[in-house]
PDB file of C-alpha atoms in Angstrom:
ATOM      1  CA  MET A   1      16.460  -1.931  16.276  1.00 49.00           C
ATOM      2  CA  PRO A   2      19.169  -4.323  15.137  1.00 47.00           C
ATOM      3  CA  ASP A   3      21.899  -2.887  12.948  1.00 46.00           C
ATOM      4  CA  ILE A   4      20.702  -3.817   9.496  1.00 44.00           C
ATOM      5  CA  GLU A   5      23.161  -2.007   7.231  1.00 47.00           C
ATOM      6  CA  GLY A   6      23.703  -4.340   4.318  1.00 43.00           C
ATOM      7  CA  THR A   7      21.741  -7.219   5.851  1.00 54.00           C
ATOM      8  CA  ASP A   8      18.241  -8.560   5.433  1.00 70.00           C
ATOM      9  CA  MET A   9      16.116  -7.110   8.230  1.00 76.00           C
ATOM     10  CA  VAL A  10      14.064 -10.292   8.697  1.00 79.00           C
ATOM     11  CA  SER A  11      17.141 -12.512   9.035  1.00 74.00           C
ATOM     12  CA  SER A  12      18.420 -10.305  11.873  1.00 80.00           C
ATOM     13  CA  LEU A  13      15.263 -10.932  13.933  1.00 86.00           C
ATOM     14  CA  PRO A  14      15.207 -13.527  16.733  1.00 86.00           C
ATOM     15  CA  ASP A  15      13.175 -16.687  16.058  1.00 84.00           C
ATOM     16  CA  TRP A  16      10.165 -15.571  18.136  1.00 88.00           C
ATOM     17  CA  ALA A  17      10.005 -12.275  16.197  1.00 86.00           C
ATOM     18  CA  ARG A  18      10.299 -14.074  12.859  1.00 85.00           C
ATOM     19  CA  ARG A  19       7.329 -16.282  13.808  1.00 85.00           C
ATOM     20  CA  ILE A  20       5.176 -13.233  14.631  1.00 87.00           C
ATOM     21  CA  HIS A  21       6.346 -11.503  11.445  1.00 86.00           C
ATOM     22  CA  GLU A  22       5.311 -14.523   9.360  1.00 82.00           C
ATOM     23  CA  ALA A  23       1.965 -14.827  11.177  1.00 84.00           C
ATOM     24  CA  HIS A  24       1.406 -11.140  10.376  1.00 77.00           C
ATOM     25  CA  GLY A  25       1.746 -11.789   6.638  1.00 80.00           C
ATOM     26  CA  SER A  26       5.506 -11.157   6.331  1.00 77.00           C
ATOM     27  CA  PRO A  27       5.319  -7.419   5.561  1.00 76.00           C
ATOM     28  CA  SER A  28       8.446  -5.894   4.044  1.00 75.00           C
ATOM     29  CA  LEU A  29      10.451  -4.279   6.847  1.00 77.00           C
ATOM     30  CA  ASP A  30      12.963  -2.427   4.694  1.00 74.00           C
ATOM     31  CA  ASN A  31      11.033   0.846   4.310  1.00 73.00           C
ATOM     32  CA  LEU A  32       9.645   0.940   7.844  1.00 75.00           C
ATOM     33  CA  GLN A  33      12.789   1.962   9.716  1.00 77.00           C
ATOM     34  CA  ASP A  34      13.034   5.015  11.950  1.00 74.00           C
ATOM     35  CA  VAL A  35      14.577   8.153  10.448  1.00 78.00           C
ATOM     36  CA  PHE A  36      16.482  10.140  13.068  1.00 77.00           C
ATOM     37  CA  HIS A  37      18.373  12.637  10.882  1.00 83.00           C
ATOM     38  CA  GLY A  38      17.438  15.129   8.198  1.00 80.00           C
ATOM     39  CA  PRO A  39      14.690  17.717   7.918  1.00 82.00           C
ATOM     40  CA  LEU A  40      12.155  17.542  10.741  1.00 78.00           C
ATOM     41  CA  SER A  41       9.299  16.879   8.334  1.00 74.00           C
ATOM     42  CA  GLU A  42      11.048  13.714   7.104  1.00 74.00           C
ATOM     43  CA  ARG A  43      12.018  12.232  10.474  1.00 75.00           C
ATOM     44  CA  ARG A  44      10.102   9.210  11.765  1.00 75.00           C
ATOM     45  CA  ALA A  45      10.691   7.682  15.176  1.00 78.00           C
ATOM     46  CA  GLY A  46       8.767   6.140  18.022  1.00 80.00           C
ATOM     47  CA  LEU A  47       6.662   3.111  18.775  1.00 86.00           C
ATOM     48  CA  ARG A  48       3.833   2.030  16.502  1.00 87.00           C
ATOM     49  CA  LYS A  49       1.060  -0.538  16.793  1.00 89.00           C
ATOM     50  CA  ASP A  50       2.328  -4.032  15.815  1.00 89.00           C
ATOM     51  CA  ASP A  51       6.008  -3.220  16.559  1.00 89.00           C
ATOM     52  CA  LEU A  52       8.203  -6.132  17.618  1.00 92.00           C
ATOM     53  CA  LEU A  53       9.631  -5.302  21.055  1.00 93.00           C
ATOM     54  CA  GLU A  54      11.770  -6.524  23.905  1.00 94.00           C
ATOM     55  CA  ILE A  55      10.680  -5.041  27.227  1.00 95.00           C
ATOM     56  CA  MET A  56      12.976  -5.124  30.247  1.00 96.00           C
ATOM     57  CA  ILE A  57      11.035  -5.206  33.519  1.00 95.00           C
ATOM     58  CA  ASP A  58      12.450  -4.095  36.864  1.00 94.00           C
ATOM     59  CA  SER A  59      13.502  -7.380  38.479  1.00 92.00           C
ATOM     60  CA  ARG A  60      12.305  -6.118  41.891  1.00 92.00           C
ATOM     61  CA  ALA A  61       8.730  -6.368  40.564  1.00 91.00           C
ATOM     62  CA  LEU A  62       9.090 -10.052  39.631  1.00 90.00           C
ATOM     63  CA  PRO A  63       9.513 -13.344  41.482  1.00 90.00           C
ATOM     64  CA  SER A  64      13.209 -14.215  41.814  1.00 88.00           C
ATOM     65  CA  ASP A  65      13.117 -17.089  39.304  1.00 88.00           C
ATOM     66  CA  THR A  66      11.408 -15.080  36.522  1.00 88.00           C
ATOM     67  CA  ASP A  67      13.129 -13.684  33.423  1.00 90.00           C
ATOM     68  CA  ASN A  68      12.874  -9.899  33.350  1.00 92.00           C
ATOM     69  CA  ILE A  69      12.761  -9.650  29.528  1.00 94.00           C
ATOM     70  CA  VAL A  70       9.384  -9.926  27.781  1.00 94.00           C
ATOM     71  CA  ASN A  71       9.306 -10.295  24.001  1.00 94.00           C
ATOM     72  CA  GLY A  72       6.296  -9.572  21.856  1.00 94.00           C
ATOM     73  CA  MET A  73       4.258  -7.418  19.512  1.00 94.00           C
ATOM     74  CA  LEU A  74       2.865  -4.079  20.654  1.00 94.00           C
ATOM     75  CA  LEU A  75      -0.933  -4.081  20.687  1.00 94.00           C
ATOM     76  CA  GLY A  76      -1.469  -0.704  22.309  1.00 91.00           C
ATOM     77  CA  THR A  77      -0.639   1.614  25.155  1.00 91.00           C
ATOM     78  CA  THR A  78      -2.639   3.235  27.900  1.00 92.00           C
ATOM     79  CA  ARG A  79      -1.701   5.941  30.343  1.00 93.00           C
ATOM     80  CA  ASN A  80      -0.516   3.305  32.825  1.00 95.00           C
ATOM     81  CA  ALA A  81       0.403   0.232  30.779  1.00 95.00           C
ATOM     82  CA  VAL A  82       1.898  -1.195  27.618  1.00 95.00           C
ATOM     83  CA  GLU A  83      -0.142  -4.008  26.078  1.00 96.00           C
ATOM     84  CA  ILE A  84       1.561  -6.712  24.043  1.00 95.00           C
ATOM     85  CA  MET A  85       0.992 -10.162  22.648  1.00 94.00           C
ATOM     86  CA  ASP A  86       4.042 -11.982  23.972  1.00 92.00           C
ATOM     87  CA  SER A  87       6.182 -14.467  22.056  1.00 90.00           C
ATOM     88  CA  GLU A  88       3.915 -17.298  23.286  1.00 91.00           C
ATOM     89  CA  GLY A  89       0.775 -15.589  21.940  1.00 91.00           C
ATOM     90  CA  VAL A  90      -0.474 -14.491  25.373  1.00 94.00           C
ATOM     91  CA  PHE A  91      -1.932 -10.998  25.960  1.00 96.00           C
ATOM     92  CA  ARG A  92       0.069  -9.110  28.589  1.00 94.00           C
ATOM     93  CA  SER A  93      -0.518  -5.694  30.062  1.00 95.00           C
ATOM     94  CA  ILE A  94       2.677  -4.408  31.667  1.00 95.00           C
ATOM     95  CA  ALA A  95       2.565  -1.470  34.074  1.00 96.00           C
ATOM     96  CA  ARG A  96       4.689   1.440  32.885  1.00 95.00           C
ATOM     97  CA  ASP A  97       5.970   1.821  36.463  1.00 95.00           C
ATOM     98  CA  VAL A  98       7.978  -1.413  36.211  1.00 95.00           C
ATOM     99  CA  ILE A  99       9.346  -0.972  32.680  1.00 94.00           C
ATOM    100  CA  VAL A 100      13.057  -0.224  32.665  1.00 94.00           C
ATOM    101  CA  GLU A 101      13.681  -0.256  28.913  1.00 94.00           C
ATOM    102  CA  VAL A 102      11.825  -0.897  25.663  1.00 93.00           C
ATOM    103  CA  ARG A 103      13.931  -2.156  22.763  1.00 92.00           C
ATOM    104  CA  LEU A 104      12.461  -1.844  19.293  1.00 89.00           C
ATOM    105  CA  LEU A 105      13.412  -4.775  17.067  1.00 89.00           C
ATOM    106  CA  ALA A 106      11.304  -3.877  14.024  1.00 88.00           C
ATOM    107  CA  HIS A 107       8.387  -1.788  12.889  1.00 87.00           C
ATOM    108  CA  MET A 108       5.716  -3.750  11.045  1.00 84.00           C
ATOM    109  CA  ARG A 109       3.563  -0.748  10.076  1.00 82.00           C
ATOM    110  CA  LEU A 110       4.116   2.577   8.367  1.00 77.00           C
ATOM    111  CA  PRO A 111       4.457   5.722  10.496  1.00 76.00           C
ATOM    112  CA  TYR A 112       1.108   6.840  11.890  1.00 76.00           C
ATOM    113  CA  LEU A 113       0.439   9.681   9.433  1.00 74.00           C
ATOM    114  CA  GLU A 114       1.269   7.470   6.431  1.00 80.00           C
ATOM    115  CA  ASP A 115      -0.690   4.406   7.570  1.00 80.00           C
ATOM    116  CA  LYS A 116      -3.932   4.528   5.568  1.00 88.00           C
ATOM    117  CA  GLU A 117      -5.199   1.247   7.029  1.00 88.00           C
ATOM    118  CA  MET A 118      -4.762   2.612  10.566  1.00 87.00           C
ATOM    119  CA  MET A 119      -6.505   5.877   9.693  1.00 89.00           C
ATOM    120  CA  LYS A 120      -9.426   3.979   8.149  1.00 91.00           C
ATOM    121  CA  PHE A 121      -9.653   1.807  11.276  1.00 89.00           C
ATOM    122  CA  GLU A 122      -9.608   4.825  13.596  1.00 88.00           C
ATOM    123  CA  LYS A 123     -12.233   6.660  11.539  1.00 91.00           C
ATOM    124  CA  GLU A 124     -14.557   3.640  11.736  1.00 93.00           C
ATOM    125  CA  ASP A 125     -13.790   3.246  15.454  1.00 89.00           C
ATOM    126  CA  MET A 126     -14.676   6.904  16.090  1.00 93.00           C
ATOM    127  CA  ARG A 127     -17.939   6.480  14.152  1.00 94.00           C
ATOM    128  CA  LEU A 128     -18.909   3.424  16.220  1.00 94.00           C
ATOM    129  CA  ARG A 129     -18.019   5.181  19.473  1.00 92.00           C
ATOM    130  CA  SER A 130     -20.141   8.153  18.439  1.00 93.00           C
ATOM    131  CA  ILE A 131     -23.114   5.865  17.757  1.00 93.00           C
ATOM    132  CA  MET A 132     -22.644   4.169  21.148  1.00 93.00           C
ATOM    133  CA  GLN A 133     -22.427   7.571  22.865  1.00 92.00           C
ATOM    134  CA  GLU A 134     -25.678   8.686  21.215  1.00 90.00           C
ATOM    135  CA  LYS A 135     -27.429   5.486  22.331  1.00 89.00           C
ATOM    136  CA  ALA A 136     -26.154   5.935  25.880  1.00 89.00           C
ATOM    137  CA  GLU A 137     -27.410   9.530  25.932  1.00 87.00           C
ATOM    138  CA  GLN A 138     -30.817   8.442  24.614  1.00 85.00           C
ATOM    139  CA  MET A 139     -31.059   5.779  27.312  1.00 86.00           C
ATOM    140  CA  ALA A 140     -30.060   8.291  29.981  1.00 82.00           C
ATOM    141  CA  ASP A 141     -32.555  10.859  28.684  1.00 73.00           C
ATOM    142  CA  GLY A 142     -35.321   8.254  28.758  1.00 66.00           C
ATOM    143  CA  SER A 143     -34.614   7.342  32.377  1.00 58.00           C
ATOM    144  CA  ARG A 144     -34.601  10.990  33.459  1.00 54.00           C
ATOM    145  CA  GLU A 145     -38.169  11.517  32.226  1.00 55.00           C
ATOM    146  CA  ASN A 146     -39.420   9.226  34.974  1.00 53.00           C
ATOM    147  CA  ASN A 147     -37.745  11.335  37.641  1.00 55.00           C
ATOM    148  CA  LEU A 148     -38.792  14.837  36.615  1.00 55.00           C
ATOM    149  CA  TRP A 149     -39.982  17.188  39.310  1.00 61.00           C
ATOM    150  CA  GLY A 150     -42.923  19.269  38.472  1.00 52.00           C
TER     151      GLY A 150
END
């Protein structure tokens, strides 16, 4: 994250990050910083959904005339990839194997355990997944009845 002691966090962001920040509703960034020191229960660090990032990619994995820095907003992560919306608004899934460094420019959400909107989203997502799982099981049970031995 940029050194923001005594400066406005938003003004320290590059232009592409400022555009994403504004498109995201210009959330206040002042109280969203990582906390590295103090009691363990008060520390907050790590990547969060919607973070503004710079990702350095191993240049050996790219064509020779390609910039190895990708800027964007974190959408999510998987076991094998980091998914972002880049500074041009394009979805990109970048293999973890080729990532050299991830630089955090700014958090745009609260830490996970304090983010009520995220918890509400995940609760609803789990409910929908449960409903889909039940439907899939019902469909599978129905197809098995036609193949019973007996």
